[in-house]
mmCIF file of C-alpha atoms and ligand atoms in Angstrom:
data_model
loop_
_atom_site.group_PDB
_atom_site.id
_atom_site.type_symbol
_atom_site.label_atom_id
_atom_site.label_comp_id
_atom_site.label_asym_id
_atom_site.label_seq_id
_atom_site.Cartn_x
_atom_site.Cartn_y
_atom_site.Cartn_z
ATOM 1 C CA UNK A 1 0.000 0.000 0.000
ATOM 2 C CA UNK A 2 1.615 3.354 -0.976
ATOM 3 C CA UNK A 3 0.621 6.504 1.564
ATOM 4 C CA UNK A 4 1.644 9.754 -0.080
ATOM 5 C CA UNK A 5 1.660 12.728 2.292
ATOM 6 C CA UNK A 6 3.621 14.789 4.367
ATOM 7 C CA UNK A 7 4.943 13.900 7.119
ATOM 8 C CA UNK A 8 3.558 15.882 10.389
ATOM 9 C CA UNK A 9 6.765 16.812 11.973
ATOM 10 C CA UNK A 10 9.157 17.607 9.292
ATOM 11 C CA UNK A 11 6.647 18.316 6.472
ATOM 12 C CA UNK A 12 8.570 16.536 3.900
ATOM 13 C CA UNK A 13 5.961 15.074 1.204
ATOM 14 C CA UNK A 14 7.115 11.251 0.717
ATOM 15 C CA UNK A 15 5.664 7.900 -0.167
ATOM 16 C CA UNK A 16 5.290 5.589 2.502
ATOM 17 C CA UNK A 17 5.093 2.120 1.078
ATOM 18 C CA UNK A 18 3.822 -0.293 3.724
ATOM 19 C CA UNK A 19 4.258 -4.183 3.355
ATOM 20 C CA UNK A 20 3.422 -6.893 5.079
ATOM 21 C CA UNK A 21 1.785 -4.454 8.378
ATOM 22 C CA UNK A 22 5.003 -2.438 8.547
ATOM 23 C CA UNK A 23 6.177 0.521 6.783
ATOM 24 C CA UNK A 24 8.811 -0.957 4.644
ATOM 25 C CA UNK A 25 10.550 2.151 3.521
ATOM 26 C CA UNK A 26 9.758 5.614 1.619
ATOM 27 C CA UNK A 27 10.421 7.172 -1.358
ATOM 28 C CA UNK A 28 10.294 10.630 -3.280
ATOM 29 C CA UNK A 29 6.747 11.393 -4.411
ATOM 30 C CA UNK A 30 6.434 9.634 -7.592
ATOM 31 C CA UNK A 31 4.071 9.202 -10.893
ATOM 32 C CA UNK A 32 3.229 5.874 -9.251
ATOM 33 C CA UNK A 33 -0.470 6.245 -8.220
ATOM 34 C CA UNK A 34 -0.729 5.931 -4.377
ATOM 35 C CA UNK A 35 -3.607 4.159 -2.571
ATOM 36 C CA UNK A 36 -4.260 6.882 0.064
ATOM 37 C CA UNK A 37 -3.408 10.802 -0.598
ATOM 38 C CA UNK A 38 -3.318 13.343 1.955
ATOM 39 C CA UNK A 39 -2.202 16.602 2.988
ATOM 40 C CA UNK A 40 -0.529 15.012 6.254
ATOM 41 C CA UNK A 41 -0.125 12.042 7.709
ATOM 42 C CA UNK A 42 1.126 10.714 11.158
ATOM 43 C CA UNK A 43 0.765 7.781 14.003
ATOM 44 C CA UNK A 44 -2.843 7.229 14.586
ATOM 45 C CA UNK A 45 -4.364 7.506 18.048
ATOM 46 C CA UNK A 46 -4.203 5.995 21.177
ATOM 47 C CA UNK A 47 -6.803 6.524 23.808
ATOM 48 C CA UNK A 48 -6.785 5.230 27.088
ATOM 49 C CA UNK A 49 -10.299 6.031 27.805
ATOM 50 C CA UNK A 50 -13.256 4.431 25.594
ATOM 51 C CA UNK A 51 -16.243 2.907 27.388
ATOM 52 C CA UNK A 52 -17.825 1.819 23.944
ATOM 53 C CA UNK A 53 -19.911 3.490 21.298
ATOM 54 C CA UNK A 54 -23.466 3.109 19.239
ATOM 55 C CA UNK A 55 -25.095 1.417 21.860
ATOM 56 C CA UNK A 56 -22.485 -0.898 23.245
ATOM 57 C CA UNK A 57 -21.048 -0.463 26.791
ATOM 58 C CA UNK A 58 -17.886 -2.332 27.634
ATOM 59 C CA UNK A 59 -20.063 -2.408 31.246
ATOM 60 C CA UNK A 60 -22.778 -4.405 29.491
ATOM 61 C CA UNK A 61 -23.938 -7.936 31.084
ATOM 62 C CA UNK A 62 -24.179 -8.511 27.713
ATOM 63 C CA UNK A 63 -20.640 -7.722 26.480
ATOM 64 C CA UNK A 64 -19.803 -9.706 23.395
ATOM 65 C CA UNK A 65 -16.474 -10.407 21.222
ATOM 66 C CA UNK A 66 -18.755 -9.122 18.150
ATOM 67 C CA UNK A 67 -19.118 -6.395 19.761
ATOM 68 C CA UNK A 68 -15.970 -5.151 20.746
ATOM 69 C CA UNK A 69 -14.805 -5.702 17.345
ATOM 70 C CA UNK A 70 -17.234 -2.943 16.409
ATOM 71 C CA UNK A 71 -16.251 -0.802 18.520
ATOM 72 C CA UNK A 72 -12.783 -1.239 17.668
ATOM 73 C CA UNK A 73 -13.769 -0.213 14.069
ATOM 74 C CA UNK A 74 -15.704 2.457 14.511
ATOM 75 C CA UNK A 75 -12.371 3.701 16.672
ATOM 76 C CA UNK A 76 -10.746 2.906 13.605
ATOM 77 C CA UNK A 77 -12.961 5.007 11.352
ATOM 78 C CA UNK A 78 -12.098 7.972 14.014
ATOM 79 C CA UNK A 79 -7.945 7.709 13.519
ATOM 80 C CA UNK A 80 -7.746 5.556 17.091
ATOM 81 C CA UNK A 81 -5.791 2.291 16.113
ATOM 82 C CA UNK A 82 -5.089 1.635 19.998
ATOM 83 C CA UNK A 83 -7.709 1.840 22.608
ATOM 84 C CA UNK A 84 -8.055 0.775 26.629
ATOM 85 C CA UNK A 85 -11.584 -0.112 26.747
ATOM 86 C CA UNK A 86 -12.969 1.528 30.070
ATOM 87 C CA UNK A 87 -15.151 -0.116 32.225
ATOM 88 C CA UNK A 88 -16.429 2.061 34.895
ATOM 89 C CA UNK A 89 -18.129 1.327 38.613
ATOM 90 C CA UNK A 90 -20.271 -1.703 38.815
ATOM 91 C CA UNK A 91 -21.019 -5.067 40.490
ATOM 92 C CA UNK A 92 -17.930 -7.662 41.282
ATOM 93 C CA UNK A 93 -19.797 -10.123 38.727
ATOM 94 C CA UNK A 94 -20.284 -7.346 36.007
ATOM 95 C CA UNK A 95 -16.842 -6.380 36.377
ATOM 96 C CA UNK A 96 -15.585 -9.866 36.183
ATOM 97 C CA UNK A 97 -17.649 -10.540 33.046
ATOM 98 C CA UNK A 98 -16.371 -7.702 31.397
ATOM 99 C CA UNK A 99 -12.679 -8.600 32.129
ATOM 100 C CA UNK A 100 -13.237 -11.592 30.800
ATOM 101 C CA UNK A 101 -15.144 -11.445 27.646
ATOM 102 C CA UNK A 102 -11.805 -8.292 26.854
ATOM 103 C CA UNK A 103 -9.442 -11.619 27.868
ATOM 104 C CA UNK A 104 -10.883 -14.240 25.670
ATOM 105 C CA UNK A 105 -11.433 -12.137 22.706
ATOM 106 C CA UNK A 106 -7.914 -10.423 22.688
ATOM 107 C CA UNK A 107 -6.615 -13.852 22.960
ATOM 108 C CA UNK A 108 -9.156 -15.482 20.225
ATOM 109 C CA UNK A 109 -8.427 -12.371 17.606
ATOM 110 C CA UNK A 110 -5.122 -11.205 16.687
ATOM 111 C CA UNK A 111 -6.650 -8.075 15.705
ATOM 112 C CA UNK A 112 -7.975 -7.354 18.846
ATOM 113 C CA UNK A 113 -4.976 -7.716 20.896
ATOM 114 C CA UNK A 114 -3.517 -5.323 17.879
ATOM 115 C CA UNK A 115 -5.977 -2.446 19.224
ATOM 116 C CA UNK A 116 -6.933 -3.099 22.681
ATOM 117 C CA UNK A 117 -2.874 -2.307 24.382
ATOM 118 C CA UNK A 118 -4.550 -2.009 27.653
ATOM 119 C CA UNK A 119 -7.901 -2.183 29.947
ATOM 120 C CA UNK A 120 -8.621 1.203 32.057
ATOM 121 C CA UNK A 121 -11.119 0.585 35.436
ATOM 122 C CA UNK A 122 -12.279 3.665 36.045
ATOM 123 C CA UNK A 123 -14.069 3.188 39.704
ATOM 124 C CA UNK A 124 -15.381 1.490 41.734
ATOM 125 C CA UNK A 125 -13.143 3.318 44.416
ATOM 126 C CA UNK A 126 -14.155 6.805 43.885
ATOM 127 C CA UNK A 127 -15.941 9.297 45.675
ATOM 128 C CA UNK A 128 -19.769 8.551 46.461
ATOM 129 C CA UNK A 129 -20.669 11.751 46.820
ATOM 130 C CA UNK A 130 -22.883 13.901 44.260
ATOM 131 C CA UNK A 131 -20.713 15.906 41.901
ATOM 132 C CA UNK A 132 -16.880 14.227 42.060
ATOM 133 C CA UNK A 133 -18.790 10.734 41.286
ATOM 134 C CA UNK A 134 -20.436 12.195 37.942
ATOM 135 C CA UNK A 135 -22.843 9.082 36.413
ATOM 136 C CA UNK A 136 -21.412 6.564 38.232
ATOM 137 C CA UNK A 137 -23.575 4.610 40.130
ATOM 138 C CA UNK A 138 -23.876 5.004 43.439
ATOM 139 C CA UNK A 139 -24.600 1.629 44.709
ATOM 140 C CA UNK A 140 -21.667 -0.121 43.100
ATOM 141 C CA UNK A 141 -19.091 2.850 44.494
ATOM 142 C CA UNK A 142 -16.793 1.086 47.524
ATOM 143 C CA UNK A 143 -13.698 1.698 49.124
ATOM 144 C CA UNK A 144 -10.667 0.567 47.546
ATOM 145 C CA UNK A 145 -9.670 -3.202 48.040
ATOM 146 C CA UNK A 146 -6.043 -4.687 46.549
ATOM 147 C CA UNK A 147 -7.624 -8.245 46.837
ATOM 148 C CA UNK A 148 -10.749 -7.999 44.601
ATOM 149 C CA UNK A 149 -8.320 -5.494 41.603
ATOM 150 C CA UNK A 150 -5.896 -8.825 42.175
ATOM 151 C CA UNK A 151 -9.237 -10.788 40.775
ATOM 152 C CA UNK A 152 -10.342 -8.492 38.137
ATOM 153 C CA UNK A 153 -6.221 -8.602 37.030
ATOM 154 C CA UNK A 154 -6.585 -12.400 36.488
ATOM 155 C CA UNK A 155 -9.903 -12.218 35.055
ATOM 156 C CA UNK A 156 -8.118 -9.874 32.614
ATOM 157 C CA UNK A 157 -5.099 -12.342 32.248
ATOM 158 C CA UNK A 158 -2.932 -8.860 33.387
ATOM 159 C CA UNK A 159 -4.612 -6.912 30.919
ATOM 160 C CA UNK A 160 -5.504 -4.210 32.988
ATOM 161 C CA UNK A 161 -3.169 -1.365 32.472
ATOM 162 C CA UNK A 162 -4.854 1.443 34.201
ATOM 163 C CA UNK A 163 -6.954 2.316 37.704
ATOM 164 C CA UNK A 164 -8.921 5.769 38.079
ATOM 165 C CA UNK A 165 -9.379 5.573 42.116
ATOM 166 C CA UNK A 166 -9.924 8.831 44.535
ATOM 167 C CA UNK A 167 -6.966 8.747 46.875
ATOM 168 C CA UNK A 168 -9.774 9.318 50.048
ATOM 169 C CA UNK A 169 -11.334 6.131 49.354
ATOM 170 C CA UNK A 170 -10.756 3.931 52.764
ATOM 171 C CA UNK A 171 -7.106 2.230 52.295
ATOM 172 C CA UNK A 172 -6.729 4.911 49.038
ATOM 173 C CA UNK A 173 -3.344 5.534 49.527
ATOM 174 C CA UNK A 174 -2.148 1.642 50.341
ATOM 175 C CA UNK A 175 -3.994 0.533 47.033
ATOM 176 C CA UNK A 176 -2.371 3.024 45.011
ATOM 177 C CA UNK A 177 0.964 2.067 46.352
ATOM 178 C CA UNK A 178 0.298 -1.742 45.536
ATOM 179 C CA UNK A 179 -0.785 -0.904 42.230
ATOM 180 C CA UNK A 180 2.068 1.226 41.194
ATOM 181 C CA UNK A 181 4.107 -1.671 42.707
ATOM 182 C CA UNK A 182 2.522 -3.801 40.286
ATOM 183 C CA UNK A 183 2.722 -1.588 37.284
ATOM 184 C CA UNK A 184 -0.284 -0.460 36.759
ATOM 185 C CA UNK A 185 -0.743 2.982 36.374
ATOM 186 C CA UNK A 186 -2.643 4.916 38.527
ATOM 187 C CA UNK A 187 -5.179 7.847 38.062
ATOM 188 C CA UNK A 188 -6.955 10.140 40.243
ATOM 189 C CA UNK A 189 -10.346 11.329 39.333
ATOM 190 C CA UNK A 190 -14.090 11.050 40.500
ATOM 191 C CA UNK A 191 -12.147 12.336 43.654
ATOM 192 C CA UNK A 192 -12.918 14.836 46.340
ATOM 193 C CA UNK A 193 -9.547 14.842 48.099
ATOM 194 C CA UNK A 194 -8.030 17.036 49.896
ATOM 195 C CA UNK A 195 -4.549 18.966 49.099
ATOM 196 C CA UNK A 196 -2.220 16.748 51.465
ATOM 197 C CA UNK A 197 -4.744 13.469 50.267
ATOM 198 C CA UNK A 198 -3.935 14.670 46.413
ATOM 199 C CA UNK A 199 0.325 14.919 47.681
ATOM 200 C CA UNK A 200 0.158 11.523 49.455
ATOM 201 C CA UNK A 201 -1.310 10.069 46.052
ATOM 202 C CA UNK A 202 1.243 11.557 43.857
ATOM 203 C CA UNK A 203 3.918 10.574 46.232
ATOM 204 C CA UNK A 204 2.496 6.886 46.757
ATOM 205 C CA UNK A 205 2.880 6.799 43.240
ATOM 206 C CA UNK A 206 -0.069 8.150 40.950
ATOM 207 C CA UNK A 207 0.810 8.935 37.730
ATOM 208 C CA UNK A 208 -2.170 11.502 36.070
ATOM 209 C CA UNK A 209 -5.525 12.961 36.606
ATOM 210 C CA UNK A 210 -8.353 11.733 34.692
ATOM 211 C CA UNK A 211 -10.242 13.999 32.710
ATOM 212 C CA UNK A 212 -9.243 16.986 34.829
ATOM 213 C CA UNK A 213 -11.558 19.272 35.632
ATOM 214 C CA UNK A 214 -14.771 17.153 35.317
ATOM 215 C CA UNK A 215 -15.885 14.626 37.712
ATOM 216 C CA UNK A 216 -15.770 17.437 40.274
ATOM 217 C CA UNK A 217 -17.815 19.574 42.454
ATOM 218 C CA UNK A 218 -19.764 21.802 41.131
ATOM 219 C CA UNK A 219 -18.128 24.675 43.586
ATOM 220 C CA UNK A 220 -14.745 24.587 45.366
ATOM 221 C CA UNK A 221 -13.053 26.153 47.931
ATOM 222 C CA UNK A 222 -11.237 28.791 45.991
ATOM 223 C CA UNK A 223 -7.571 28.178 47.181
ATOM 224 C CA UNK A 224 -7.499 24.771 48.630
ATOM 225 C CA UNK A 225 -9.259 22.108 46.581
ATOM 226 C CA UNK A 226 -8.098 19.300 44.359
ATOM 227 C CA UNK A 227 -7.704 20.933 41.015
ATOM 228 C CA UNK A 228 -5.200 23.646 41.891
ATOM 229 C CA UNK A 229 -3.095 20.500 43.826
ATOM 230 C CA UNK A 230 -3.224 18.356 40.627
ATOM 231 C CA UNK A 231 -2.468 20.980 38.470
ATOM 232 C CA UNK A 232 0.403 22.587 40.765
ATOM 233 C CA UNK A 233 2.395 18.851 41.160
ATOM 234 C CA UNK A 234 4.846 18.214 38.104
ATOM 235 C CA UNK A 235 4.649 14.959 38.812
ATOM 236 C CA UNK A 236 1.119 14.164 37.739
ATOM 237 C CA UNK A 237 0.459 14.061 34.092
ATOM 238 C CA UNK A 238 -3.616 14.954 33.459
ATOM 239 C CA UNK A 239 -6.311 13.946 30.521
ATOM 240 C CA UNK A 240 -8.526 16.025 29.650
ATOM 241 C CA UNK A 241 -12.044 15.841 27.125
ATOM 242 C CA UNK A 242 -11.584 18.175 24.912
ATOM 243 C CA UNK A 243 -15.029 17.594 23.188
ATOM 244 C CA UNK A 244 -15.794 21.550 23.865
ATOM 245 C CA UNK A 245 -18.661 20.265 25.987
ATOM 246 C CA UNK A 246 -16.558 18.864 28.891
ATOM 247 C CA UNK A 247 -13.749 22.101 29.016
ATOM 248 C CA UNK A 248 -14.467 25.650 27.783
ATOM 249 C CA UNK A 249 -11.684 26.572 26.224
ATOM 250 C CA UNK A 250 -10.063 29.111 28.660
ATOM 251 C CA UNK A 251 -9.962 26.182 31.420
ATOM 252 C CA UNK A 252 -8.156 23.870 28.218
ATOM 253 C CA UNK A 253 -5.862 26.761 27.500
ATOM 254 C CA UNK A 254 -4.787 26.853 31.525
ATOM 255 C CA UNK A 255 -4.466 22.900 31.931
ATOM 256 C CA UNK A 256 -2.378 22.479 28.884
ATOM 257 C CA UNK A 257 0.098 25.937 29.894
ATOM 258 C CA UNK A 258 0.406 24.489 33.300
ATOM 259 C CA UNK A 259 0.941 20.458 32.130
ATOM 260 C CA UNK A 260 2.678 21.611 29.045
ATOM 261 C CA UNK A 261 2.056 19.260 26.246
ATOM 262 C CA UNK A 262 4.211 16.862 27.397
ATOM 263 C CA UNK A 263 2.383 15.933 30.647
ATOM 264 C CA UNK A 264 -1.306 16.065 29.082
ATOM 265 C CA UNK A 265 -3.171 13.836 26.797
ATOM 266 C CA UNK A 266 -6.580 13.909 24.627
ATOM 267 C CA UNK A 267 -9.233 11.441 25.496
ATOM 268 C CA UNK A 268 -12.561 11.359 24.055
ATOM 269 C CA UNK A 269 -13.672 9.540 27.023
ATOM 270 C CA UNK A 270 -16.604 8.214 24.497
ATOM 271 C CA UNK A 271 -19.974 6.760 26.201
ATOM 272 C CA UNK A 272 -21.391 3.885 25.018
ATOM 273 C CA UNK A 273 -24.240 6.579 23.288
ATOM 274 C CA UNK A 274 -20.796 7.841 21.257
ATOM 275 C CA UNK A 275 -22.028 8.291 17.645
ATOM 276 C CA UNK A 276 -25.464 7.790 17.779
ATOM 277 C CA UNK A 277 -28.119 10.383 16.295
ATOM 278 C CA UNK A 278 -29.383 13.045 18.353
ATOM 279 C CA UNK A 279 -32.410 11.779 20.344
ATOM 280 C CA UNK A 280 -33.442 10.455 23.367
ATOM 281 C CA UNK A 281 -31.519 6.974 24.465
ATOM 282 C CA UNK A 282 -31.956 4.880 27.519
ATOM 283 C CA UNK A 283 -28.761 3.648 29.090
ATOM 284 C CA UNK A 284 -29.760 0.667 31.907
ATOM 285 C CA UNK A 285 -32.875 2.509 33.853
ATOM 286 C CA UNK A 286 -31.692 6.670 32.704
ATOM 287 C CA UNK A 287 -33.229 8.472 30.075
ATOM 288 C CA UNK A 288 -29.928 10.566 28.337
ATOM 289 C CA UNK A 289 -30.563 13.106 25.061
ATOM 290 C CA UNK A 290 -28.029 13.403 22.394
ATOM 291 C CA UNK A 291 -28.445 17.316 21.226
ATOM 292 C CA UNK A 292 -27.782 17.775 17.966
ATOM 293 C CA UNK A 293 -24.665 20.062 18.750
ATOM 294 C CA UNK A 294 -23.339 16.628 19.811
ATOM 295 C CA UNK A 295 -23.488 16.694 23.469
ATOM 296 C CA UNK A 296 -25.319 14.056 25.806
ATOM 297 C CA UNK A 297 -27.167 15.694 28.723
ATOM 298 C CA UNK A 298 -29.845 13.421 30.878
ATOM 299 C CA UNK A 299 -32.703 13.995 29.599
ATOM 300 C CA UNK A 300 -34.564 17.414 31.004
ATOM 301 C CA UNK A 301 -31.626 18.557 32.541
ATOM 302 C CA UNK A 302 -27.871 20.394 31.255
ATOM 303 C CA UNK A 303 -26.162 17.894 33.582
ATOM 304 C CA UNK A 304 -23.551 16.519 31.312
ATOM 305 C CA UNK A 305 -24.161 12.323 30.416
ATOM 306 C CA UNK A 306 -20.933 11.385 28.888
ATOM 307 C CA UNK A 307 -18.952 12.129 25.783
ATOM 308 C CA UNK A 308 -20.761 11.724 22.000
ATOM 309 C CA UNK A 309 -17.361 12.463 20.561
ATOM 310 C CA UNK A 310 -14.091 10.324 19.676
ATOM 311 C CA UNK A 311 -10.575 11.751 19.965
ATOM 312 C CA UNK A 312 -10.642 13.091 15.870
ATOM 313 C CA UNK A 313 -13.040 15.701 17.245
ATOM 314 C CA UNK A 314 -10.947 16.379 20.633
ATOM 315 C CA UNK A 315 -7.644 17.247 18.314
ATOM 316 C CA UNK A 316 -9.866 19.205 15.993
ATOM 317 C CA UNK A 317 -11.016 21.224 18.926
ATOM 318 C CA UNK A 318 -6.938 21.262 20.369
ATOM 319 C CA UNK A 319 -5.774 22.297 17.414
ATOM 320 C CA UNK A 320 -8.341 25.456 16.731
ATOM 321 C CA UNK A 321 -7.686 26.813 20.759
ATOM 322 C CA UNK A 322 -4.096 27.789 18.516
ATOM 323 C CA UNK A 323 -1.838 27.004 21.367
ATOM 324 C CA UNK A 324 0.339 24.428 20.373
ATOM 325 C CA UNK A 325 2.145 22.932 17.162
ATOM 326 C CA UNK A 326 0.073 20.626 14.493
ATOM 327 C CA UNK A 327 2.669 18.114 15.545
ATOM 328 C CA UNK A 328 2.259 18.895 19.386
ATOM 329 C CA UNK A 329 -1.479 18.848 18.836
ATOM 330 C CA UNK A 330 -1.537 15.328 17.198
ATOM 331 C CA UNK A 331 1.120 13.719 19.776
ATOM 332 C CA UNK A 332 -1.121 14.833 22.906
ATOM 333 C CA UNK A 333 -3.700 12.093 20.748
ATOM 334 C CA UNK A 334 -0.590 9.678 20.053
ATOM 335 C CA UNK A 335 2.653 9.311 21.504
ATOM 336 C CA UNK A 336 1.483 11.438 24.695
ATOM 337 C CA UNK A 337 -1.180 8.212 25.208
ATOM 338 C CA UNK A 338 1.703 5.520 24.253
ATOM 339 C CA UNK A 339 4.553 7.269 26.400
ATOM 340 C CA UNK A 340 1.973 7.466 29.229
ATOM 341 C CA UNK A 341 1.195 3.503 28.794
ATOM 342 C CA UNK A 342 4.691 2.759 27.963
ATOM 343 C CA UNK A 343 4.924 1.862 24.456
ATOM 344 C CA UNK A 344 7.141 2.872 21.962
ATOM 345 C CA UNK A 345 7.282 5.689 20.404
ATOM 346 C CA UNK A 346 5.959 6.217 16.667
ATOM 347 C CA UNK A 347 7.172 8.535 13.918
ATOM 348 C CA UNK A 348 6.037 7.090 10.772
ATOM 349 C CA UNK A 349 10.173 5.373 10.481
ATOM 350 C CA UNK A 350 10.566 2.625 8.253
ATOM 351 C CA UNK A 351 10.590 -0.584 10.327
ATOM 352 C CA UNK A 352 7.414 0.550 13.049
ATOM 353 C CA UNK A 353 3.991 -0.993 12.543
ATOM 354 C CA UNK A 354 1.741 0.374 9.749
ATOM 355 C CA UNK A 355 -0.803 2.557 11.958
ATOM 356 C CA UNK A 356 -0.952 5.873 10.512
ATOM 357 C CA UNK A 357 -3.786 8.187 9.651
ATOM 358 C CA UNK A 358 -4.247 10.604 6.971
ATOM 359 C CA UNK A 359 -5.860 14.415 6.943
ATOM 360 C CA UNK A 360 -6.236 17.387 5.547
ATOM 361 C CA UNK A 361 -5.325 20.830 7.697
ATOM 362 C CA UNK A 362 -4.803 24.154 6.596
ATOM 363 C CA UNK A 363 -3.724 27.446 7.503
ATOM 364 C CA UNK A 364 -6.996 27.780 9.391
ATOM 365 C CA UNK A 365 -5.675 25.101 11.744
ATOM 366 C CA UNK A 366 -9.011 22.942 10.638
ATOM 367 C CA UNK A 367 -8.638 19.027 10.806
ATOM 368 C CA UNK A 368 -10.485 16.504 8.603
ATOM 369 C CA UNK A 369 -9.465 12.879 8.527
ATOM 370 C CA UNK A 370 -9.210 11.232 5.375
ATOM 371 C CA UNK A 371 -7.775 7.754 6.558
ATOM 372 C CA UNK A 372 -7.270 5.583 9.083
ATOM 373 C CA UNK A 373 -4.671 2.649 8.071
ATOM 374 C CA UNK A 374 -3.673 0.000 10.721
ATOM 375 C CA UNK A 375 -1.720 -2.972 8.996
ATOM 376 C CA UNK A 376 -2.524 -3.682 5.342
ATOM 377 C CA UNK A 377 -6.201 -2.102 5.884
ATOM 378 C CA UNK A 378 -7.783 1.080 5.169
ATOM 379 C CA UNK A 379 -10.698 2.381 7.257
ATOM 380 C CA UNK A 380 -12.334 5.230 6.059
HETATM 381 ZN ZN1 ZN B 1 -15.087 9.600 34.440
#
């Protein structure tokens, strides 16, 4: 397959022929008619937080191998060629079954274990309280315990890369040291810690904030609360949804000066409603609308349901607020994810795995995906 673009760092315009599901060298641009044509191409995405889309719900009882091959398509269409499917707070069986359905189909499907590089479990030891735990449900929240993670890790045959937990949970800070321990990385979020609860996290070895800046009371103390302690602790990396429902833009602008772009990520954070048409949906017993401006609210209400967008949309979004690089922008998407989870670095080199996606951008810092390609395939 022959990908003629340029490439997003140097802006050289080159062939990249791929063979075999690697990129097997480049070449000047040539008369030779490529297969995919861009204005730019680069390493696809990598999100570490996707709890499904159309309908499906990694959470689901129901959770089948059919479906999370769609949803790693429909990723696909949307640039992401890795994913950690999130499963969020619910029952020790529902957990279990989700864990395990991820397990056996990674293991059945090469593909699969291609795109899913990790499993994120965002909950169940977060805050109960109204406004840090968002839409998680209450019920299922509980305070943090090594031995039942040590079940859902064999469940997931060690597949489980990532743990959102609030540091205040009862025995917070002893998980998070176990976990790190075990190399899994830890995130705080859904959390309504304290400043020295926030330090003692950080320093019993939590690596980033989930989707800073949501998740969170709806007021704060204006000097000592949890934000301005995540933000202030170099440390701490921090995700953010950059949707423009989650964020306005001044709050984006702030995170991303403060992190820099080497300590923040993009994550669409995508419900299982993601991509659906605007309507009302009902998710288990709740009643959620999908607005046609693309943002999920439950229904009769502006509370804020979940994400409708994938990460394409969330570098779109970056890349307009003008503050950092096209390069920058599309690495907080890509190698900002993979560094985070400790893979290797991509740059499009002759040698690294086909997984590259195509767009058009122009001086008006706009973004529009033409291709996704992840071995010898094209999604578009
Ligand atoms: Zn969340």
């Amino acid at each position: 397959m022959r990908l003629r673009a340029r490439h997003y760092r140097t802006g050289q315009r080159l062939d990249f022929i791929c063979e075999r599901g690697v990129i097997a060298r480049t070449e000047p641009v040539s008369m030779i008619a490529a297969d995919v044509e861009a204005e730019w191409i680069a390493p696809a995405f990598c999100d570490v937080q996707i709890n499904g889309c159309e309908g499906i719900s990694f959470n689901a009882p129901t959770l089948s191998a059919e479906q999370i091959r769609r949803v790693v398509h429909v990723c696909r269409l949307h640039g992401i060629a890795q994913l950690c499917p999130t499963l969020v707070t619910a029952s020790h069986e529902a957990l279990m079954h989700g864990f395990r359905t991820l397990a056996d189909a990674c293991d059945a499907d090469a593909e699969l274990n291609r795109a899913i590089v990790g499993i994120h479990l965002e909950g169940p030891y977060i805050a109960p309280e109204d406004g840090p735990r968002g839409a998680h449900p209450k019920q299922h929240v509980r305070p943090a315990d090594w031995d039942e993670f040590r079940r859902f890790q064999d469940a997931a045959r060690g597949r489980i890369r990532m743990v959102t937990v609030a540091p205040e949970s009862p025995g917070g800070i002893a998980f998070i040291e176990k976990a790190a321990q075990a190399g899994v990385i830890v995130a705080l979020g859904h959390t309504g810690a304290s400043g020295s609860c926030i330090r003692d996290a950080i320093t019993a070895g939590a690596r980033i904030s989930t989707h800073l800046g949501n998740g969170s009371h709806a007021m704060l103390p204006r000097h000592d609360n949890y934000i301005w302690e995540q933000l202030a602790d170099n440390r701490l990396w921090a995700s953010i949804i950059a949707d423009g429902h989650h964020l306005p833009a001044s709050v984006m602008r702030c995170i991303l000066r403060v992190k820099t772009p080497s300590r923040l990520i993009l994550t669409c954070d995508a419900s299982s409603l993601a991509g659906l048409p605007a309507g009302m949906h009902k998710v288990w017993d709740q009643d959620f609308e999908i607005l046609p401006i693309g943002k999920i609210v439950v229904r009769g209400t502006s509370y804020l349901g979940g994400s409708w967008a994938f990460t394409e949309l969330c570098v779109a979004n970056m890349l307009k607020l003008g503050e950092t690089s096209l390069s920058e922008t599309i690495d907080l998407a890509s190698n900002g994810p993979r560094a985070l989870l400790g893979l290797p670095p991509r740059s499009l080199a002759v040698g690294e795995p086909a997984e590259a996606i195509l767009f058009d951008s122009g001086p008006k810092r706009d973004f529009h995906l033409r291709a996704t390609v992840v071995g010898d395939l094209r999604v578009t």
